[in-house]
Every structure is written in C-alpha cells, then in structure tokens.
Amino acid sequence: MKILVANLGSTSLKYRLFDFSSGQEKLLTRGGYERVTDYPATIESCLADMKKGGFIQSDSDLAAVGFKTIMARNVNGCVRLDEKVLKAMEFYNPIAPAHNPPYITGVRLFAQKMPNTPLVGLFETAFYQFAPEAAMRYAVPEAWYEHGVRRWGFHGASHKFIAERSAEMLGRNDVAERSRQLYVNNGATPVQKPNLRVISCHLGGSSSITGILNGAAIGNSMGLSPQSGVPHNNRVGELDSFAIPFVMRTMNLTIDEVEKQLCKESGLKGLSNHSNDIRDVQAKGADGCAKSKLAIDVYIQNVRHWIGSYFLQLNGADALVFTAGIGENRPELREAICAELDQLGIMLDPKLNAQTKAVEAVISAPESKVKVMVIPTNEELVVAREVKRFLEKQ
Ligand code: ADP
C-alpha cells in the first residue's frame, strides 16, 4: 500500500511517499517545491517525479494522499476530505489564516487531478481529544464555546510522534504501543496505569509544548488558534485579549490590520524588529542588538513557562523532549531553556547537548532524574500511518 503525504503551504508543496506493503513501513522518496506560483503544475511535477524515479507507475498506484490538515468545524480525527469537510475547514479560516486556506485550495486541486484517489486528512487537533475538558476550556460565555472558542491544541502529528518514540527510547514499548492504538476514530480510551510522563517541545517556525501522560496528550500551549502559546517566527503567541479592542480604539487600527499584524509582524519578528528566523535573531543578538537579545529571552521565558505548567500537571516528568527546527538544531537554546532546573531534576550534559544536532540522542547528565532528549520529528509518518488505518477500516 503506497501513501503519499503532501504538506501544503501557501507557496510550497513538500511530499513524502511511504510504502506499507507486506508489513513494512518504508519511506520510498521525498521532495518539495518552494516559491510555487502554479499549484496545478506543481502537483503534476510531484506525480511525474515519483513516476520518473520508478516509485509509482501511475497515479492509481497511490492508495491515498494524506494531508496534515489543521482544523475544521465539528470534524476531528482522520477523515476523508470531501467538499463537506473542506467547507467545515473554511469556517475556521479566520482562526488559521496561514494554514487552512492553502490546504483547502490544494486539496481541491488534488481532487480535480486525482478524482478516484481517496484524499484523507489527519487533523492537528486530533491528538488532544482525550485531554481533560478543564484544560481545554476558556472562561467565555457558553455561546462562544458552542461557536468553537475553546482550546484545541495543534502540532498533534508531531507531538504524537514524540509520544511514541520517546516511550520506545525509554524502554516503555507498552506505552508506545498503547499510544499507537490510541488515536482517532478507533474508540480506544487512554489508560491511567502505566505511568509515563513526557513533556514535548516542538520548537520551530511555530512552536508548541505538550504534556503527555501514558501516550496521550493532556493539553497543548496553542489554544484556539495556531497563533497562540509561545511566540512564533512572525505570529504573536499568548496575548491578553483586551489588547485588541484597546489598539483598535486608541491606535485606530481596523480588524484586518490587527489580524495582519498579529499574524505576520509579531512573534520573533515583532520583538526583534528585524527577522523571523531565530538564526538571524540570535546572530544579531550576539552582535549586541538589544531587541534581538530580548526576542530570544522572551521566547525562552515562554517555553519555560509551558514546560513548568506541564511539569506540575504531570506531577514531574520522565522525559523532556526537544524537536523541530529549533529544538533539534540549537543546543544553545536548549541549554538556556534547561538552565538552573536541577532542583526539578533536569540537568543537561553540556557536551552531549552541544554535539547533538538533528539526531536522536539523550542529552541529560547521568544524574538527571528527567531524561532530556532530542528526537527529530516525523509528522508525515504519523499521517501516513493514520491514513493507512483509515483505509483499512473502510
Ligand atoms: P515549521 O515547520 O514550523 O516551519 P521547522 O521545524 O521547519 O518549523 O523549523 C524551522 C525553523 O527552525 C526556522 O525558522 C529556523 O528559525 C529554525 N532553525 C534553527 N536552526 C536551524 C537549522 N540548523 N536548520 C533549520 N532550521 C533551523
């Protein structure tokens, strides 16, 4: 069974092709296109590349195309992306303006190109379906809640990968297996007994922290929208809701201007007044730029805030995991995030930390009660596995 997973941005298309034939789980090929202007032609090129490489003979060799979709009204889990679901995604365009529209457009184009191939989405919100209600509610009027104003949680596929992989690395295959079973549409419920507490830090262009108990998420730093929680590259992160009416009234900003500024001109970019890439911000900070240094400090402060929150909710932690672009590649940020946490049992091994980039490793000192780990994430594999499970149930 061959499953293509397509990662759609507004001007990018990345893909991975998996083969699940005869019990294996193999990445056949991967590729991507940046600065896409003609999406239909790019889909065509993607299919042509896979044929040229001999990975598929024709489009019909693909059992399905899987997508890491973000959110939809009254839809969660792993579902077929028909027009009804795409409409339900459209409803949340204002909450996920950078994410939902490119998926909706891209999926419609795939549907035109491959009308007989199932197009299946695994929603990023799916991993939080077992989180306690109290962790997912805002204190707003009930009508708002019924309209969808609640915490949803995102980066579900990535944190799900970390839930399984960290359990395996800790020798807890029982929890990894439970986590694998425990996902969407399969009626499983989380188990309380085998106590394994993991805090997963997905730190990248966008960042979120998740607490994981026995393979199931108990919450996520992102709430209603993927703009919330920790500051992101150019998106705001946590903000007191009263800031919005305040700036609209006193700075005469329109709602569209506010949305654009929170979405495109905030986060690391807003704080540093310079760049949305942490590498540039760090380099400028090291050169003495006070705003850039502050941007990094705010980021670190926010990551520590959420780690602290889940450390408390989980009554400690067995593992603290770093993943994604920043988490996997920036030892100096991991060091700053873990600084002076020895009383909580979190102690890095400076040498192991410094030498670990984009590979799986334990980077804590032997005496650290909490194992600190780096695990490169594999969101596409999680999507492909769920799409396979979805197809098998049809
Ligand atoms: P996302 O998928 O949310 O865009 P990624 O996981 O691809 O995030 O992370 C990309 C971000 O990671 C970049 O914005 C960059 O700031 C940061 N980063 C830091 N160091 C590196 C590195 N060595 N390689 C790639 N990205 C890095």
PDB file of N, CA and C in Angstrom, residues 154-234:
ATOM      1  N   PHE A 154      -2.533  22.150  18.772  1.00  0.00           N
ATOM      2  CA  PHE A 154      -2.061  21.883  17.402  1.00  0.00           C
ATOM      3  C   PHE A 154      -0.735  21.112  17.438  1.00  0.00           C
ATOM      4  N   HIS A 155      -0.086  21.003  16.272  1.00  0.00           N
ATOM      5  CA  HIS A 155       1.135  20.191  16.160  1.00  0.00           C
ATOM      6  C   HIS A 155       0.880  18.761  16.637  1.00  0.00           C
ATOM      7  N   GLY A 156      -0.376  18.301  16.466  1.00  0.00           N
ATOM      8  CA  GLY A 156      -0.740  16.982  17.003  1.00  0.00           C
ATOM      9  C   GLY A 156       0.089  15.846  16.428  1.00  0.00           C
ATOM     10  N   ALA A 157       0.342  15.883  15.111  1.00  0.00           N
ATOM     11  CA  ALA A 157       1.086  14.771  14.498  1.00  0.00           C
ATOM     12  C   ALA A 157       2.509  14.717  15.041  1.00  0.00           C
ATOM     13  N   SER A 158       3.114  15.884  15.229  1.00  0.00           N
ATOM     14  CA  SER A 158       4.487  15.913  15.734  1.00  0.00           C
ATOM     15  C   SER A 158       4.551  15.418  17.185  1.00  0.00           C
ATOM     16  N   HIS A 159       3.690  15.953  18.031  1.00  0.00           N
ATOM     17  CA  HIS A 159       3.729  15.524  19.439  1.00  0.00           C
ATOM     18  C   HIS A 159       3.344  14.049  19.575  1.00  0.00           C
ATOM     19  N   LYS A 160       2.488  13.580  18.669  1.00  0.00           N
ATOM     20  CA  LYS A 160       2.118  12.160  18.684  1.00  0.00           C
ATOM     21  C   LYS A 160       3.340  11.296  18.367  1.00  0.00           C
ATOM     22  N   PHE A 161       4.133  11.751  17.375  1.00  0.00           N
ATOM     23  CA  PHE A 161       5.348  11.004  17.041  1.00  0.00           C
ATOM     24  C   PHE A 161       6.271  10.950  18.256  1.00  0.00           C
ATOM     25  N   ILE A 162       6.409  12.093  18.933  1.00  0.00           N
ATOM     26  CA  ILE A 162       7.292  12.153  20.113  1.00  0.00           C
ATOM     27  C   ILE A 162       6.751  11.252  21.227  1.00  0.00           C
ATOM     28  N   ALA A 163       5.425  11.214  21.386  1.00  0.00           N
ATOM     29  CA  ALA A 163       4.830  10.360  22.428  1.00  0.00           C
ATOM     30  C   ALA A 163       5.263   8.907  22.234  1.00  0.00           C
ATOM     31  N   GLU A 164       5.183   8.441  21.002  1.00  0.00           N
ATOM     32  CA  GLU A 164       5.524   7.038  20.728  1.00  0.00           C
ATOM     33  C   GLU A 164       7.034   6.799  20.800  1.00  0.00           C
ATOM     34  N   ARG A 165       7.773   7.682  20.144  1.00  0.00           N
ATOM     35  CA  ARG A 165       9.218   7.448  20.034  1.00  0.00           C
ATOM     36  C   ARG A 165       9.927   7.609  21.387  1.00  0.00           C
ATOM     37  N   SER A 166       9.484   8.599  22.171  1.00  0.00           N
ATOM     38  CA  SER A 166      10.138   8.791  23.474  1.00  0.00           C
ATOM     39  C   SER A 166       9.865   7.585  24.362  1.00  0.00           C
ATOM     40  N   ALA A 167       8.659   7.026  24.292  1.00  0.00           N
ATOM     41  CA  ALA A 167       8.342   5.840  25.099  1.00  0.00           C
ATOM     42  C   ALA A 167       9.248   4.677  24.696  1.00  0.00           C
ATOM     43  N   GLU A 168       9.449   4.518  23.386  1.00  0.00           N
ATOM     44  CA  GLU A 168      10.347   3.442  22.926  1.00  0.00           C
ATOM     45  C   GLU A 168      11.762   3.665  23.430  1.00  0.00           C
ATOM     46  N   MET A 169      12.229   4.914  23.348  1.00  0.00           N
ATOM     47  CA  MET A 169      13.607   5.203  23.779  1.00  0.00           C
ATOM     48  C   MET A 169      13.781   5.011  25.285  1.00  0.00           C
ATOM     49  N   LEU A 170      12.670   5.140  26.029  1.00  0.00           N
ATOM     50  CA  LEU A 170      12.744   4.937  27.479  1.00  0.00           C
ATOM     51  C   LEU A 170      12.511   3.463  27.843  1.00  0.00           C
ATOM     52  N   GLY A 171      12.447   2.613  26.820  1.00  0.00           N
ATOM     53  CA  GLY A 171      12.231   1.186  27.067  1.00  0.00           C
ATOM     54  C   GLY A 171      10.801   0.872  27.457  1.00  0.00           C
ATOM     55  N   ARG A 172       9.878   1.788  27.152  1.00  0.00           N
ATOM     56  CA  ARG A 172       8.475   1.564  27.518  1.00  0.00           C
ATOM     57  C   ARG A 172       7.641   1.276  26.259  1.00  0.00           C
ATOM     58  N   ASN A 173       7.942   0.113  25.655  1.00  0.00           N
ATOM     59  CA  ASN A 173       7.208  -0.261  24.441  1.00  0.00           C
ATOM     60  C   ASN A 173       5.722  -0.449  24.718  1.00  0.00           C
ATOM     61  N   ASP A 174       5.408  -0.776  25.984  1.00  0.00           N
ATOM     62  CA  ASP A 174       3.985  -0.939  26.323  1.00  0.00           C
ATOM     63  C   ASP A 174       3.232   0.380  26.102  1.00  0.00           C
ATOM     64  N   VAL A 175       3.853   1.484  26.540  1.00  0.00           N
ATOM     65  CA  VAL A 175       3.194   2.792  26.386  1.00  0.00           C
ATOM     66  C   VAL A 175       3.198   3.211  24.911  1.00  0.00           C
ATOM     67  N   ALA A 176       4.311   2.933  24.212  1.00  0.00           N
ATOM     68  CA  ALA A 176       4.377   3.284  22.781  1.00  0.00           C
ATOM     69  C   ALA A 176       3.252   2.569  22.030  1.00  0.00           C
ATOM     70  N   GLU A 177       3.069   1.305  22.346  1.00  0.00           N
ATOM     71  CA  GLU A 177       2.027   0.514  21.667  1.00  0.00           C
ATOM     72  C   GLU A 177       0.638   1.059  22.000  1.00  0.00           C
ATOM     73  N   ARG A 178       0.425   1.407  23.263  1.00  0.00           N
ATOM     74  CA  ARG A 178      -0.878   1.979  23.654  1.00  0.00           C
ATOM     75  C   ARG A 178      -1.113   3.296  22.928  1.00  0.00           C
ATOM     76  N   SER A 179      -0.043   4.109  22.847  1.00  0.00           N
ATOM     77  CA  SER A 179      -0.168   5.395  22.177  1.00  0.00           C
ATOM     78  C   SER A 179      -0.533   5.166  20.706  1.00  0.00           C
ATOM     79  N   ARG A 180       0.090   4.150  20.126  1.00  0.00           N
ATOM     80  CA  ARG A 180      -0.167   3.844  18.717  1.00  0.00           C
ATOM     81  C   ARG A 180      -1.637   3.474  18.502  1.00  0.00           C
ATOM     82  N   GLN A 181      -2.177   2.704  19.409  1.00  0.00           N
ATOM     83  CA  GLN A 181      -3.584   2.296  19.283  1.00  0.00           C
ATOM     84  C   GLN A 181      -4.522   3.465  19.552  1.00  0.00           C
ATOM     85  N   LEU A 182      -4.051   4.293  20.482  1.00  0.00           N
ATOM     86  CA  LEU A 182      -4.909   5.357  20.991  1.00  0.00           C
ATOM     87  C   LEU A 182      -4.846   6.570  20.078  1.00  0.00           C
ATOM     88  N   TYR A 183      -5.679   6.615  19.070  1.00  0.00           N
ATOM     89  CA  TYR A 183      -5.691   7.834  18.293  1.00  0.00           C
ATOM     90  C   TYR A 183      -7.099   8.121  17.889  1.00  0.00           C
ATOM     91  N   VAL A 184      -7.347   8.139  16.632  1.00  0.00           N
ATOM     92  CA  VAL A 184      -8.623   8.679  16.195  1.00  0.00           C
ATOM     93  C   VAL A 184      -9.576   7.591  15.736  1.00  0.00           C
ATOM     94  N   ASN A 185     -10.819   7.834  15.916  1.00  0.00           N
ATOM     95  CA  ASN A 185     -11.896   7.021  15.336  1.00  0.00           C
ATOM     96  C   ASN A 185     -11.829   5.549  15.712  1.00  0.00           C
ATOM     97  N   ASN A 186     -11.052   5.184  16.706  1.00  0.00           N
ATOM     98  CA  ASN A 186     -10.990   3.748  16.968  1.00  0.00           C
ATOM     99  C   ASN A 186     -11.524   3.382  18.348  1.00  0.00           C
ATOM    100  N   GLY A 187     -12.145   4.337  19.003  1.00  0.00           N
ATOM    101  CA  GLY A 187     -12.845   4.019  20.246  1.00  0.00           C
ATOM    102  C   GLY A 187     -11.950   3.721  21.432  1.00  0.00           C
ATOM    103  N   ALA A 188     -10.638   3.767  21.247  1.00  0.00           N
ATOM    104  CA  ALA A 188      -9.748   3.472  22.375  1.00  0.00           C
ATOM    105  C   ALA A 188      -9.824   4.598  23.399  1.00  0.00           C
ATOM    106  N   THR A 189      -9.568   4.276  24.634  1.00  0.00           N
ATOM    107  CA  THR A 189      -9.530   5.318  25.661  1.00  0.00           C
ATOM    108  C   THR A 189      -8.170   5.261  26.344  1.00  0.00           C
ATOM    109  N   PRO A 190      -7.706   6.387  26.838  1.00  0.00           N
ATOM    110  CA  PRO A 190      -6.370   6.378  27.424  1.00  0.00           C
ATOM    111  C   PRO A 190      -6.339   5.543  28.707  1.00  0.00           C
ATOM    112  N   VAL A 191      -5.200   4.935  28.943  1.00  0.00           N
ATOM    113  CA  VAL A 191      -5.064   4.134  30.163  1.00  0.00           C
ATOM    114  C   VAL A 191      -4.420   4.984  31.246  1.00  0.00           C
ATOM    115  N   GLN A 192      -4.757   4.741  32.466  1.00  0.00           N
ATOM    116  CA  GLN A 192      -4.215   5.538  33.556  1.00  0.00           C
ATOM    117  C   GLN A 192      -3.022   4.869  34.219  1.00  0.00           C
ATOM    118  N   LYS A 193      -2.911   3.554  34.054  1.00  0.00           N
ATOM    119  CA  LYS A 193      -1.969   2.848  34.912  1.00  0.00           C
ATOM    120  C   LYS A 193      -0.477   3.014  34.616  1.00  0.00           C
ATOM    121  N   PRO A 194      -0.024   2.675  33.401  1.00  0.00           N
ATOM    122  CA  PRO A 194       1.430   2.693  33.215  1.00  0.00           C
ATOM    123  C   PRO A 194       1.935   4.127  33.192  1.00  0.00           C
ATOM    124  N   ASN A 195       2.459   4.567  34.279  1.00  0.00           N
ATOM    125  CA  ASN A 195       2.756   5.975  34.447  1.00  0.00           C
ATOM    126  C   ASN A 195       3.989   6.395  33.658  1.00  0.00           C
ATOM    127  N   LEU A 196       3.804   7.132  32.589  1.00  0.00           N
ATOM    128  CA  LEU A 196       4.929   7.694  31.842  1.00  0.00           C
ATOM    129  C   LEU A 196       4.589   9.126  31.487  1.00  0.00           C
ATOM    130  N   ARG A 197       5.451  10.046  31.956  1.00  0.00           N
ATOM    131  CA  ARG A 197       5.158  11.479  31.817  1.00  0.00           C
ATOM    132  C   ARG A 197       6.214  12.126  30.916  1.00  0.00           C
ATOM    133  N   VAL A 198       5.738  12.692  29.830  1.00  0.00           N
ATOM    134  CA  VAL A 198       6.665  13.279  28.851  1.00  0.00           C
ATOM    135  C   VAL A 198       6.234  14.713  28.547  1.00  0.00           C
ATOM    136  N   ILE A 199       7.203  15.612  28.478  1.00  0.00           N
ATOM    137  CA  ILE A 199       6.923  16.974  28.023  1.00  0.00           C
ATOM    138  C   ILE A 199       7.613  17.144  26.671  1.00  0.00           C
ATOM    139  N   SER A 200       6.819  17.437  25.656  1.00  0.00           N
ATOM    140  CA  SER A 200       7.332  17.509  24.296  1.00  0.00           C
ATOM    141  C   SER A 200       7.369  18.963  23.839  1.00  0.00           C
ATOM    142  N   CYS A 201       8.557  19.415  23.423  1.00  0.00           N
ATOM    143  CA  CYS A 201       8.729  20.809  22.979  1.00  0.00           C
ATOM    144  C   CYS A 201       8.979  20.811  21.475  1.00  0.00           C
ATOM    145  N   HIS A 202       7.969  21.160  20.695  1.00  0.00           N
ATOM    146  CA  HIS A 202       8.133  21.323  19.245  1.00  0.00           C
ATOM    147  C   HIS A 202       8.502  22.789  19.018  1.00  0.00           C
ATOM    148  N   LEU A 203       9.784  23.029  18.766  1.00  0.00           N
ATOM    149  CA  LEU A 203      10.259  24.406  18.632  1.00  0.00           C
ATOM    150  C   LEU A 203      10.749  24.601  17.193  1.00  0.00           C
ATOM    151  N   GLY A 204       9.997  25.359  16.423  1.00  0.00           N
ATOM    152  CA  GLY A 204      10.356  25.559  15.012  1.00  0.00           C
ATOM    153  C   GLY A 204       9.883  26.922  14.556  1.00  0.00           C
ATOM    154  N   GLY A 205       9.519  27.024  13.271  1.00  0.00           N
ATOM    155  CA  GLY A 205       8.950  28.269  12.764  1.00  0.00           C
ATOM    156  C   GLY A 205       7.730  28.640  13.597  1.00  0.00           C
ATOM    157  N   SER A 206       6.951  27.620  13.956  1.00  0.00           N
ATOM    158  CA  SER A 206       5.958  27.806  15.016  1.00  0.00           C
ATOM    159  C   SER A 206       6.286  26.794  16.112  1.00  0.00           C
ATOM    160  N   SER A 207       5.946  27.162  17.339  1.00  0.00           N
ATOM    161  CA  SER A 207       6.383  26.345  18.480  1.00  0.00           C
ATOM    162  C   SER A 207       5.208  26.005  19.373  1.00  0.00           C
ATOM    163  N   SER A 208       5.218  24.786  19.917  1.00  0.00           N
ATOM    164  CA  SER A 208       4.239  24.461  20.952  1.00  0.00           C
ATOM    165  C   SER A 208       4.780  23.400  21.893  1.00  0.00           C
ATOM    166  N   ILE A 209       4.251  23.410  23.100  1.00  0.00           N
ATOM    167  CA  ILE A 209       4.671  22.476  24.144  1.00  0.00           C
ATOM    168  C   ILE A 209       3.452  21.626  24.504  1.00  0.00           C
ATOM    169  N   THR A 210       3.675  20.335  24.686  1.00  0.00           N
ATOM    170  CA  THR A 210       2.571  19.431  25.052  1.00  0.00           C
ATOM    171  C   THR A 210       2.971  18.570  26.236  1.00  0.00           C
ATOM    172  N   GLY A 211       2.023  18.358  27.141  1.00  0.00           N
ATOM    173  CA  GLY A 211       2.222  17.369  28.203  1.00  0.00           C
ATOM    174  C   GLY A 211       1.596  16.062  27.749  1.00  0.00           C
ATOM    175  N   ILE A 212       2.307  14.958  27.977  1.00  0.00           N
ATOM    176  CA  ILE A 212       1.828  13.654  27.501  1.00  0.00           C
ATOM    177  C   ILE A 212       1.850  12.664  28.668  1.00  0.00           C
ATOM    178  N   LEU A 213       0.695  12.111  28.989  1.00  0.00           N
ATOM    179  CA  LEU A 213       0.609  11.118  30.054  1.00  0.00           C
ATOM    180  C   LEU A 213       0.222   9.779  29.440  1.00  0.00           C
ATOM    181  N   ASN A 214       1.088   8.799  29.619  1.00  0.00           N
ATOM    182  CA  ASN A 214       0.822   7.445  29.104  1.00  0.00           C
ATOM    183  C   ASN A 214       0.473   7.444  27.617  1.00  0.00           C
ATOM    184  N   GLY A 215       1.164   8.272  26.854  1.00  0.00           N
ATOM    185  CA  GLY A 215       0.981   8.285  25.399  1.00  0.00           C
ATOM    186  C   GLY A 215      -0.136   9.175  24.908  1.00  0.00           C
ATOM    187  N   ALA A 216      -0.886   9.809  25.823  1.00  0.00           N
ATOM    188  CA  ALA A 216      -2.000  10.678  25.398  1.00  0.00           C
ATOM    189  C   ALA A 216      -1.733  12.111  25.847  1.00  0.00           C
ATOM    190  N   ALA A 217      -2.095  13.076  25.001  1.00  0.00           N
ATOM    191  CA  ALA A 217      -1.837  14.483  25.338  1.00  0.00           C
ATOM    192  C   ALA A 217      -2.790  14.950  26.431  1.00  0.00           C
ATOM    193  N   ILE A 218      -2.270  15.749  27.351  1.00  0.00           N
ATOM    194  CA  ILE A 218      -3.150  16.347  28.364  1.00  0.00           C
ATOM    195  C   ILE A 218      -3.387  17.832  28.069  1.00  0.00           C
ATOM    196  N   GLY A 219      -2.811  18.345  26.999  1.00  0.00           N
ATOM    197  CA  GLY A 219      -3.017  19.744  26.637  1.00  0.00           C
ATOM    198  C   GLY A 219      -1.883  20.215  25.755  1.00  0.00           C
ATOM    199  N   ASN A 220      -2.001  21.435  25.268  1.00  0.00           N
ATOM    200  CA  ASN A 220      -1.008  21.998  24.356  1.00  0.00           C
ATOM    201  C   ASN A 220      -0.962  23.506  24.566  1.00  0.00           C
ATOM    202  N   SER A 221       0.232  24.080  24.396  1.00  0.00           N
ATOM    203  CA  SER A 221       0.357  25.520  24.648  1.00  0.00           C
ATOM    204  C   SER A 221      -0.420  26.342  23.624  1.00  0.00           C
ATOM    205  N   MET A 222      -0.687  25.798  22.452  1.00  0.00           N
ATOM    206  CA  MET A 222      -1.531  26.502  21.491  1.00  0.00           C
ATOM    207  C   MET A 222      -2.990  26.272  21.887  1.00  0.00           C
ATOM    208  N   GLY A 223      -3.776  27.333  21.869  1.00  0.00           N
ATOM    209  CA  GLY A 223      -5.157  27.214  22.329  1.00  0.00           C
ATOM    210  C   GLY A 223      -6.151  27.172  21.188  1.00  0.00           C
ATOM    211  N   LEU A 224      -6.885  28.267  21.036  1.00  0.00           N
ATOM    212  CA  LEU A 224      -7.890  28.339  19.967  1.00  0.00           C
ATOM    213  C   LEU A 224      -7.254  28.286  18.591  1.00  0.00           C
ATOM    214  N   SER A 225      -6.106  28.939  18.454  1.00  0.00           N
ATOM    215  CA  SER A 225      -5.525  29.079  17.115  1.00  0.00           C
ATOM    216  C   SER A 225      -4.038  28.752  17.138  1.00  0.00           C
ATOM    217  N   PRO A 226      -3.473  28.451  15.955  1.00  0.00           N
ATOM    218  CA  PRO A 226      -2.021  28.192  15.898  1.00  0.00           C
ATOM    219  C   PRO A 226      -1.188  29.473  16.014  1.00  0.00           C
ATOM    220  N   GLN A 227      -1.831  30.575  16.345  1.00  0.00           N
ATOM    221  CA  GLN A 227      -1.085  31.818  16.589  1.00  0.00           C
ATOM    222  C   GLN A 227      -0.779  31.986  18.082  1.00  0.00           C
ATOM    223  N   SER A 228      -1.279  31.095  18.934  1.00  0.00           N
ATOM    224  CA  SER A 228      -1.235  31.329  20.380  1.00  0.00           C
ATOM    225  C   SER A 228      -0.075  30.585  21.048  1.00  0.00           C
ATOM    226  N   GLY A 229      -0.006  30.678  22.370  1.00  0.00           N
ATOM    227  CA  GLY A 229       1.036  29.978  23.139  1.00  0.00           C
ATOM    228  C   GLY A 229       2.361  30.714  23.105  1.00  0.00           C
ATOM    229  N   VAL A 230       3.425  29.966  22.787  1.00  0.00           N
ATOM    230  CA  VAL A 230       4.781  30.527  22.706  1.00  0.00           C
ATOM    231  C   VAL A 230       4.841  31.464  21.482  1.00  0.00           C
ATOM    232  N   PRO A 231       5.581  32.578  21.544  1.00  0.00           N
ATOM    233  CA  PRO A 231       5.731  33.397  20.321  1.00  0.00           C
ATOM    234  C   PRO A 231       6.319  32.568  19.181  1.00  0.00           C
ATOM    235  N   HIS A 232       5.847  32.836  17.961  1.00  0.00           N
ATOM    236  CA  HIS A 232       6.311  32.069  16.801  1.00  0.00           C
ATOM    237  C   HIS A 232       7.220  32.954  15.953  1.00  0.00           C
ATOM    238  N   ASN A 233       7.581  32.472  14.750  1.00  0.00           N
ATOM    239  CA  ASN A 233       8.517  33.278  13.947  1.00  0.00           C
ATOM    240  C   ASN A 233       7.977  34.696  13.694  1.00  0.00           C
ATOM    241  N   ASN A 234       6.724  34.758  13.158  1.00  0.00           N
ATOM    242  CA  ASN A 234       6.143  36.103  12.961  1.00  0.00           C
ATOM    243  C   ASN A 234       4.712  36.185  13.486  1.00  0.00           C
TER     244      ASN A 234
END
